[in-house]
Amino acid sequence: MTDLRRYQDPAAIQRVLQSARTIAVVGLSSNELRASNFVGYYLKRHGYRVIPVNPRETQVFGEESVPSLADLPVPVDIVNVFRDPSAVPEIAREAVEVGAGALWLQFGVISPAGARIAREGGLEVVMDRCLKVEHARLLGRMHWMGFDTGVIAGSRQL
């Protein structure tokens, strides 16, 4: 069993999120009912350039979809993966080849082999975490409202 804590360090996650501007979302769908669409829409609304990587799509959020990471028109800071774990090792190799800064595997996408390939290629790896949730928790409104501060303030003064 893989110890996922090494891929879920809050300081590393915050560093990745703060330094990123362009995110390739592998498996991004134009279907509004898909999690990839919801996350991609959130990221775009928060100022990131979101590039869809999906051979089944032509365009998502006004951005042309590319069939693979090798076809990206610009360098990317994060490769966010919404694919089956069996596809991750090849995606990790492509992420290293295109010089991405980080490989981010969404909830349930657990691939120790993919993580090893990415780390050996110099990429930061986040695994089994949602990019949208982590952004909201560490940089977005959840943070502004006091979530993740370690302070419980639900008691009333008598």
Coordinates of N, CA, C and O in Angstrom, one line a residue:
M1 N 0.8 -1.2 0.0 CA 0.0 0.0 0.0 C 0.9 1.2 0.0 O 1.9 1.3 0.7
T2 N 0.5 2.2 -0.8 CA 1.3 3.5 -0.9 C 1.0 4.4 0.2 O -0.2 4.7 0.5
D3 N 2.0 5.0 0.8 CA 1.8 6.0 1.8 C 1.6 7.4 1.0 O 2.6 7.9 0.5
L4 N 0.4 7.9 1.0 CA 0.1 9.0 0.2 C 0.5 10.3 0.9 O 0.5 11.4 0.2
R5 N 0.8 10.3 2.1 CA 1.2 11.6 2.8 C 2.3 12.3 2.2 O 2.3 13.5 2.2
R6 N 3.3 11.6 1.6 CA 4.4 12.3 1.0 C 4.0 13.0 -0.3 O 4.7 13.9 -0.8
Y7 N 2.8 12.7 -0.8 CA 2.3 13.4 -2.0 C 1.2 14.5 -1.6 O 0.5 14.9 -2.5
Q8 N 1.0 14.7 -0.3 CA -0.1 15.6 0.1 C 0.3 16.6 1.1 O -0.4 17.1 1.9
D9 N 1.6 17.0 1.0 CA 2.2 18.0 1.9 C 1.5 19.4 1.7 O 1.7 19.9 0.5
P10 N 0.9 20.0 2.6 CA 0.2 21.3 2.4 C 1.2 22.4 1.9 O 0.8 23.2 1.1
A11 N 2.4 22.4 2.4 CA 3.3 23.5 2.0 C 3.7 23.3 0.5 O 3.8 24.2 -0.2
A12 N 3.9 22.0 0.1 CA 4.2 21.7 -1.3 C 3.1 22.1 -2.2 O 3.2 22.7 -3.3
I13 N 1.9 21.7 -1.7 CA 0.7 22.0 -2.5 C 0.5 23.5 -2.7 O 0.2 24.0 -3.8
Q14 N 0.7 24.3 -1.6 CA 0.5 25.7 -1.7 C 1.6 26.3 -2.6 O 1.3 27.2 -3.4
R15 N 2.8 25.8 -2.6 CA 3.9 26.3 -3.4 C 3.5 26.0 -4.9 O 3.7 26.9 -5.8
V16 N 3.0 24.9 -5.2 CA 2.6 24.5 -6.6 C 1.5 25.5 -7.1 O 1.6 26.0 -8.2
L17 N 0.5 25.7 -6.2 CA -0.6 26.5 -6.6 C -0.2 28.0 -6.8 O -0.7 28.6 -7.7
Q18 N 0.6 28.5 -5.9 CA 1.0 29.9 -6.0 C 1.9 30.2 -7.2 O 1.9 31.3 -7.7
S19 N 2.7 29.2 -7.6 CA 3.6 29.5 -8.7 C 3.0 29.2 -10.1 O 3.6 29.6 -11.1
A20 N 1.9 28.5 -10.1 CA 1.3 28.1 -11.4 C 0.5 29.2 -12.0 O -0.2 30.1 -11.3
R21 N 0.5 29.3 -13.4 CA -0.4 30.2 -14.1 C -1.1 29.4 -15.2 O -2.2 29.8 -15.6
T22 N -0.5 28.3 -15.8 CA -1.1 27.6 -16.9 C -1.2 26.1 -16.4 O -0.2 25.5 -16.0
I23 N -2.4 25.5 -16.6 CA -2.7 24.2 -16.2 C -3.2 23.4 -17.4 O -4.2 23.8 -18.0
A24 N -2.6 22.3 -17.7 CA -3.1 21.3 -18.7 C -4.0 20.3 -17.9 O -3.5 19.7 -17.0
V25 N -5.2 20.2 -18.3 CA -6.1 19.2 -17.6 C -6.3 18.0 -18.6 O -7.0 18.1 -19.6
V26 N -5.7 16.9 -18.2 CA -5.8 15.7 -19.0 C -7.1 15.0 -18.7 O -7.4 14.7 -17.5
G27 N -8.0 14.9 -19.7 CA -9.3 14.3 -19.5 C -10.4 15.4 -19.3 O -11.5 15.0 -18.9
L28 N -10.1 16.6 -19.6 CA -11.1 17.7 -19.4 C -12.2 17.5 -20.4 O -12.0 17.3 -21.6
S29 N -13.4 17.6 -19.9 CA -14.6 17.3 -20.7 C -15.5 18.6 -20.8 O -15.5 19.4 -19.9
S30 N -16.1 18.7 -21.9 CA -17.1 19.8 -22.1 C -18.4 19.6 -21.4 O -19.2 20.5 -21.3
N31 N -18.6 18.4 -20.9 CA -19.8 18.0 -20.3 C -19.8 18.6 -18.9 O -19.0 18.3 -18.0
E32 N -20.8 19.5 -18.6 CA -20.8 20.2 -17.4 C -21.1 19.3 -16.1 O -20.9 19.8 -15.0
L33 N -21.5 18.1 -16.4 CA -21.8 17.2 -15.3 C -20.5 16.4 -14.8 O -20.6 15.7 -13.8
R34 N -19.5 16.6 -15.6 CA -18.2 15.9 -15.2 C -17.4 16.7 -14.2 O -17.3 17.9 -14.3
A35 N -16.7 16.0 -13.3 CA -15.9 16.7 -12.3 C -14.8 17.5 -13.0 O -14.4 18.6 -12.5
S36 N -14.2 17.0 -14.1 CA -13.1 17.7 -14.8 C -13.6 19.0 -15.2 O -12.9 20.0 -15.2
N37 N -14.8 19.1 -15.7 CA -15.4 20.4 -16.2 C -15.6 21.4 -15.0 O -15.2 22.6 -15.1
F38 N -16.1 20.9 -13.9 CA -16.3 21.7 -12.8 C -15.0 22.3 -12.2 O -14.9 23.5 -12.0
V39 N -14.0 21.4 -12.1 CA -12.7 21.9 -11.7 C -12.0 22.9 -12.7 O -11.5 23.9 -12.3
G40 N -12.1 22.5 -14.0 CA -11.5 23.4 -15.0 C -12.2 24.8 -15.0 O -11.5 25.8 -15.1
Y41 N -13.5 24.8 -14.8 CA -14.2 26.1 -14.8 C -13.8 26.9 -13.6 O -13.5 28.1 -13.7
Y42 N -13.7 26.3 -12.5 CA -13.2 26.9 -11.2 C -11.8 27.6 -11.4 O -11.6 28.7 -11.1
L43 N -10.9 26.8 -12.0 CA -9.6 27.3 -12.2 C -9.5 28.4 -13.1 O -8.8 29.4 -12.9
K44 N -10.3 28.3 -14.2 CA -10.3 29.5 -15.2 C -10.9 30.7 -14.5 O -10.4 31.8 -14.7
R45 N -11.9 30.6 -13.7 CA -12.5 31.7 -13.0 C -11.6 32.3 -12.0 O -11.7 33.5 -11.6
H46 N -10.6 31.6 -11.6 CA -9.6 32.1 -10.6 C -8.3 32.5 -11.3 O -7.2 32.6 -10.6
G47 N -8.3 32.7 -12.6 CA -7.2 33.3 -13.3 C -6.2 32.4 -13.9 O -5.2 32.9 -14.5
Y48 N -6.4 31.1 -13.8 CA -5.4 30.2 -14.5 C -5.8 30.0 -15.9 O -7.0 30.1 -16.3
R49 N -4.8 29.8 -16.8 CA -5.1 29.4 -18.2 C -5.3 27.9 -18.1 O -4.4 27.2 -17.6
V50 N -6.4 27.4 -18.6 CA -6.7 26.0 -18.6 C -6.7 25.5 -20.0 O -7.4 25.9 -20.8
I51 N -5.8 24.5 -20.2 CA -5.7 23.9 -21.6 C -6.2 22.5 -21.5 O -5.6 21.6 -20.8
P52 N -7.3 22.2 -22.3 CA -7.8 20.8 -22.3 C -6.9 19.9 -23.1 O -6.5 20.2 -24.2
V53 N -6.7 18.7 -22.5 CA -5.9 17.7 -23.2 C -6.9 16.5 -23.2 O -7.1 15.7 -22.3
N54 N -7.5 16.3 -24.4 CA -8.5 15.3 -24.6 C -8.8 15.1 -26.1 O -9.3 16.0 -26.7
P55 N -8.4 13.9 -26.6 CA -8.6 13.7 -28.1 C -10.1 13.7 -28.5 O -10.4 13.8 -29.7
R56 N -11.0 13.6 -27.5 CA -12.4 13.5 -27.9 C -13.1 14.9 -27.9 O -14.2 15.0 -28.2
E57 N -12.4 15.9 -27.5 CA -12.9 17.3 -27.5 C -12.2 18.1 -28.5 O -11.1 17.9 -28.8
T58 N -12.9 19.1 -29.0 CA -12.3 20.1 -29.9 C -12.0 21.4 -29.2 O -11.0 22.0 -29.5
Q59 N -12.8 21.8 -28.3 CA -12.7 23.0 -27.6 C -13.4 22.9 -26.2 O -14.5 22.4 -26.2
V60 N -12.8 23.5 -25.2 CA -13.5 23.6 -23.9 C -13.1 24.9 -23.3 O -11.9 25.3 -23.3
F61 N -14.1 25.7 -22.8 CA -13.9 27.0 -22.2 C -13.2 28.0 -23.2 O -12.4 28.8 -22.8
G62 N -13.5 27.8 -24.5 CA -12.9 28.7 -25.5 C -11.4 28.4 -25.8 O -10.7 29.1 -26.6
E63 N -10.9 27.3 -25.3 CA -9.5 26.9 -25.5 C -9.5 25.7 -26.3 O -10.2 24.7 -26.1
E64 N -8.7 25.6 -27.4 CA -8.6 24.5 -28.3 C -8.0 23.3 -27.5 O -7.0 23.4 -26.8
S65 N -8.7 22.2 -27.6 CA -8.3 20.9 -27.0 C -7.2 20.3 -27.8 O -7.2 20.3 -29.0
V66 N -6.2 19.7 -27.1 CA -5.1 19.0 -27.8 C -5.2 17.5 -27.4 O -5.7 17.2 -26.4
P67 N -4.7 16.6 -28.3 CA -4.9 15.2 -28.1 C -3.9 14.6 -27.0 O -4.2 13.6 -26.4
S68 N -2.8 15.3 -26.8 CA -1.8 14.8 -25.9 C -0.9 16.0 -25.4 O -0.9 17.0 -25.9
L69 N -0.2 15.7 -24.3 CA 0.7 16.7 -23.8 C 1.7 17.2 -24.8 O 2.2 18.3 -24.8
A70 N 2.2 16.3 -25.6 CA 3.2 16.6 -26.6 C 2.7 17.7 -27.6 O 3.5 18.4 -28.2
D71 N 1.4 17.9 -27.7 CA 0.8 18.8 -28.6 C 0.5 20.2 -27.9 O -0.2 21.0 -28.6
L72 N 0.9 20.4 -26.7 CA 0.6 21.6 -26.0 C 1.2 22.8 -26.8 O 2.3 22.7 -27.2
P73 N 0.4 23.9 -26.9 CA 0.9 25.1 -27.6 C 1.9 25.9 -26.8 O 2.6 26.7 -27.3
V74 N 1.9 25.8 -25.5 CA 2.7 26.6 -24.5 C 3.2 25.7 -23.4 O 2.6 24.6 -23.1
P75 N 4.2 26.1 -22.7 CA 4.6 25.4 -21.5 C 3.5 25.4 -20.4 O 2.8 26.4 -20.4
V76 N 3.5 24.4 -19.6 CA 2.5 24.4 -18.5 C 3.2 24.2 -17.2 O 4.2 23.6 -17.1
D77 N 2.5 24.7 -16.1 CA 3.1 24.6 -14.8 C 2.6 23.4 -14.1 O 3.3 22.8 -13.3
I78 N 1.3 23.0 -14.3 CA 0.7 21.8 -13.7 C 0.1 21.0 -14.8 O -0.6 21.5 -15.6
V79 N 0.2 19.7 -14.7 CA -0.5 18.7 -15.5 C -1.5 18.0 -14.5 O -1.1 17.3 -13.6
N80 N -2.8 18.4 -14.6 CA -3.8 17.9 -13.7 C -4.5 16.7 -14.4 O -5.0 16.8 -15.5
V81 N -4.6 15.5 -13.7 CA -5.0 14.3 -14.4 C -6.3 13.8 -13.9 O -6.5 13.5 -12.7
F82 N -7.3 13.7 -14.8 CA -8.6 13.1 -14.6 C -8.7 11.8 -15.5 O -9.5 11.7 -16.4
R83 N -7.8 10.8 -15.2 CA -7.8 9.6 -16.0 C -7.6 8.4 -15.1 O -7.3 8.6 -14.0
D84 N -7.8 7.3 -15.7 CA -7.6 6.0 -14.9 C -6.2 5.9 -14.5 O -5.3 6.3 -15.3
P85 N -5.9 5.4 -13.3 CA -4.5 5.3 -12.9 C -3.6 4.5 -13.8 O -2.4 4.8 -13.9
S86 N -4.1 3.6 -14.6 CA -3.3 2.8 -15.5 C -2.7 3.7 -16.6 O -1.7 3.4 -17.2
A87 N -3.3 4.9 -16.9 CA -2.8 5.8 -17.9 C -1.7 6.7 -17.4 O -1.1 7.4 -18.1
V88 N -1.6 6.8 -16.1 CA -0.7 7.8 -15.4 C 0.8 7.7 -15.8 O 1.4 8.7 -16.0
P89 N 1.4 6.5 -15.8 CA 2.8 6.4 -16.1 C 3.1 7.1 -17.5 O 4.1 7.8 -17.5
E90 N 2.3 6.8 -18.5 CA 2.6 7.5 -19.8 C 2.4 9.0 -19.7 O 3.2 9.7 -20.3
I91 N 1.4 9.4 -19.0 CA 1.1 10.8 -18.8 C 2.3 11.5 -18.1 O 2.7 12.6 -18.4
A92 N 2.8 10.8 -17.1 CA 3.9 11.3 -16.3 C 5.2 11.4 -17.2 O 5.9 12.5 -17.1
R93 N 5.4 10.5 -18.1 CA 6.5 10.6 -19.0 C 6.4 11.8 -19.9 O 7.3 12.5 -20.1
E94 N 5.2 12.0 -20.4 CA 4.9 13.1 -21.3 C 5.1 14.4 -20.5 O 5.6 15.4 -21.1
A95 N 4.6 14.5 -19.3 CA 4.7 15.7 -18.4 C 6.2 16.0 -18.2 O 6.6 17.2 -18.3
V96 N 7.0 15.0 -18.0 CA 8.5 15.3 -17.9 C 9.1 15.8 -19.2 O 9.8 16.8 -19.2
E97 N 8.7 15.2 -20.3 CA 9.2 15.6 -21.6 C 8.8 17.0 -22.0 O 9.6 17.7 -22.6
V98 N 7.6 17.5 -21.6 CA 7.2 18.8 -22.0 C 7.7 19.9 -20.9 O 7.5 21.1 -21.1
G99 N 8.4 19.4 -19.9 CA 8.9 20.3 -18.9 C 7.9 20.9 -17.9 O 8.1 22.0 -17.4
A100 N 6.8 20.2 -17.6 CA 5.8 20.7 -16.7 C 6.5 20.8 -15.3 O 7.5 20.2 -15.0
G101 N 5.9 21.6 -14.4 CA 6.4 21.8 -13.1 C 5.9 20.8 -12.1 O 6.6 20.5 -11.1
A102 N 4.7 20.4 -12.3 CA 4.1 19.4 -11.3 C 3.1 18.5 -12.0 O 2.5 18.8 -13.0
L103 N 3.0 17.3 -11.4 CA 2.0 16.3 -11.9 C 1.0 16.2 -10.7 O 1.3 15.9 -9.6
W104 N -0.3 16.6 -11.0 CA -1.4 16.6 -10.0 C -2.4 15.5 -10.3 O -3.0 15.6 -11.4
L105 N -2.5 14.5 -9.5 CA -3.5 13.4 -9.7 C -4.7 13.6 -8.8 O -4.6 13.7 -7.6
Q106 N -5.8 13.7 -9.4 CA -7.1 14.0 -8.7 C -7.5 12.9 -7.8 O -6.8 11.8 -7.7
F107 N -8.6 13.1 -7.0 CA -9.1 12.1 -6.0 C -9.2 10.7 -6.7 O -9.8 10.7 -7.9
G108 N -8.7 9.7 -6.1 CA -8.9 8.4 -6.7 C -7.9 8.0 -7.7 O -7.8 6.8 -8.2
V109 N -7.1 8.9 -8.2 CA -6.1 8.6 -9.2 C -4.8 8.4 -8.5 O -4.0 9.3 -8.2
I110 N -4.5 7.1 -8.2 CA -3.3 6.8 -7.4 C -2.4 5.9 -8.3 O -2.8 4.8 -8.7
S111 N -1.2 6.4 -8.5 CA -0.3 5.7 -9.4 C 1.2 5.9 -8.8 O 1.8 6.8 -9.2
P112 N 1.6 4.9 -8.0 CA 3.0 5.0 -7.5 C 4.0 5.0 -8.6 O 5.0 5.8 -8.6
A113 N 3.8 4.3 -9.7 CA 4.7 4.2 -10.8 C 4.7 5.6 -11.5 O 5.8 6.1 -11.9
G114 N 3.6 6.2 -11.7 CA 3.5 7.5 -12.4 C 4.2 8.6 -11.5 O 4.9 9.4 -12.0
A115 N 4.0 8.5 -10.2 CA 4.6 9.4 -9.3 C 6.1 9.3 -9.3 O 6.9 10.3 -9.3
R116 N 6.6 8.1 -9.4 CA 8.1 7.8 -9.4 C 8.7 8.4 -10.7 O 9.7 9.1 -10.6
I117 N 8.0 8.2 -11.8 CA 8.5 8.7 -13.1 C 8.6 10.2 -13.0 O 9.5 10.9 -13.4
A118 N 7.5 10.9 -12.5 CA 7.4 12.3 -12.4 C 8.5 12.9 -11.5 O 9.2 13.8 -11.8
R119 N 8.6 12.3 -10.3 CA 9.6 12.7 -9.4 C 11.0 12.6 -9.9 O 11.9 13.5 -9.8
E120 N 11.3 11.5 -10.5 CA 12.7 11.3 -11.1 C 12.9 12.2 -12.2 O 14.1 12.6 -12.5
G121 N 11.9 12.7 -12.8 CA 12.0 13.7 -13.9 C 12.0 15.2 -13.4 O 12.1 16.1 -14.2
G122 N 12.0 15.3 -12.1 CA 12.1 16.6 -11.5 C 10.8 17.4 -11.2 O 10.8 18.5 -10.8
L123 N 9.7 16.7 -11.3 CA 8.4 17.3 -11.1 C 7.9 17.1 -9.7 O 8.2 16.1 -9.0
E124 N 7.2 18.1 -9.2 CA 6.5 18.0 -7.9 C 5.3 17.1 -8.2 O 4.7 17.1 -9.2
V125 N 4.9 16.2 -7.2 CA 3.8 15.3 -7.4 C 2.8 15.5 -6.2 O 3.2 15.5 -5.1
V126 N 1.5 15.7 -6.6 CA 0.4 15.7 -5.7 C -0.5 14.6 -6.1 O -0.9 14.5 -7.3
M127 N -0.9 13.7 -5.1 CA -1.7 12.6 -5.5 C -2.9 12.4 -4.6 O -2.8 12.7 -3.4
D128 N -4.0 12.0 -5.2 CA -5.3 11.8 -4.5 C -5.8 13.0 -3.8 O -6.3 13.0 -2.6
R129 N -5.6 14.2 -4.4 CA -6.1 15.5 -3.9 C -6.8 16.2 -5.1 O -6.4 16.1 -6.2
C130 N -7.9 16.9 -4.8 CA -8.6 17.7 -5.8 C -7.9 19.1 -5.9 O -7.9 19.8 -4.8
L131 N -7.5 19.5 -7.0 CA -6.9 20.8 -7.2 C -7.8 22.0 -6.8 O -7.4 22.9 -6.2
K132 N -9.1 21.9 -7.1 CA -10.1 22.9 -6.8 C -10.3 23.0 -5.3 O -10.2 24.1 -4.7
V133 N -10.4 21.9 -4.6 CA -10.6 21.9 -3.2 C -9.3 22.4 -2.5 O -9.4 23.3 -1.6
E134 N -8.2 22.0 -2.9 CA -6.9 22.5 -2.3 C -6.7 24.0 -2.6 O -6.3 24.8 -1.7
H135 N -7.1 24.5 -3.7 CA -7.0 25.9 -4.0 C -7.9 26.7 -3.1 O -7.5 27.7 -2.5
A136 N -9.2 26.2 -3.0 CA -10.1 26.9 -2.1 C -9.7 26.9 -0.7 O -9.8 27.8 0.1
R137 N -9.1 25.8 -0.2 CA -8.7 25.6 1.2 C -7.5 26.5 1.5 O -7.4 27.1 2.6
L138 N -6.5 26.5 0.6 CA -5.3 27.2 0.9 C -5.2 28.6 0.4 O -4.5 29.5 0.9
L139 N -5.9 28.9 -0.7 CA -5.7 30.3 -1.3 C -7.1 31.0 -1.6 O -7.1 32.2 -1.8
G140 N -8.2 30.2 -1.6 CA -9.4 30.8 -1.9 C -10.3 31.2 -0.7 O -9.8 31.5 0.4
R141 N -11.6 31.3 -0.9 CA -12.5 31.8 0.1 C -12.5 31.0 1.3 O -12.8 31.5 2.4
M142 N -12.3 29.6 1.2 CA -12.4 28.8 2.4 C -11.2 29.3 3.4 O -11.4 29.3 4.6
H143 N -10.1 29.7 2.8 CA -9.0 30.1 3.6 C -9.3 31.5 4.2 O -9.1 31.8 5.4
W144 N -10.0 32.4 3.4 CA -10.3 33.7 3.9 C -11.3 33.6 5.1 O -11.3 34.4 6.0
M145 N -12.1 32.6 5.1 CA -13.1 32.4 6.1 C -12.6 31.7 7.3 O -13.3 31.5 8.3
G146 N -11.3 31.3 7.3 CA -10.7 30.7 8.5 C -10.6 29.2 8.5 O -10.1 28.6 9.4
F147 N -11.0 28.5 7.4 CA -10.8 27.1 7.3 C -9.3 26.8 7.3 O -8.6 27.6 6.8
D148 N -8.9 25.7 7.8 CA -7.6 25.2 7.7 C -6.6 26.1 8.6 O -5.4 26.2 8.3
T149 N -7.2 26.8 9.6 CA -6.3 27.6 10.4 C -5.9 26.9 11.7 O -5.0 27.3 12.4
G150 N -6.6 25.8 12.0 CA -6.4 25.1 13.2 C -7.1 25.7 14.4 O -6.9 25.3 15.6
V151 N -7.9 26.7 14.2 CA -8.6 27.4 15.3 C -10.1 27.0 15.2 O -10.7 27.2 14.2
I152 N -10.6 26.5 16.3 CA -12.0 26.2 16.4 C -12.7 27.3 17.1 O -12.4 27.6 18.3
A153 N -13.6 28.1 16.5 CA -14.2 29.3 17.1 C -15.7 29.1 17.2 O -16.4 30.1 17.0
G154 N -16.2 28.0 17.5 CA -17.6 27.8 17.6 C -18.2 27.9 18.9 O -19.4 27.7 19.1
S155 N -17.4 28.3 19.9 CA -17.9 28.4 21.3 C -18.5 29.8 21.5 O -18.0 30.8 21.0
R156 N -19.5 29.9 22.3 CA -20.1 31.2 22.6 C -19.6 31.6 24.0 O -19.4 30.8 24.9
Q157 N -19.5 32.9 24.2 CA -19.2 33.4 25.5 C -20.4 33.6 26.3 O -21.4 34.1 25.8
L158 N -20.4 33.2 27.5 CA -21.6 33.3 28.4 C -21.4 34.5 29.3 O -20.5 35.0 29.6

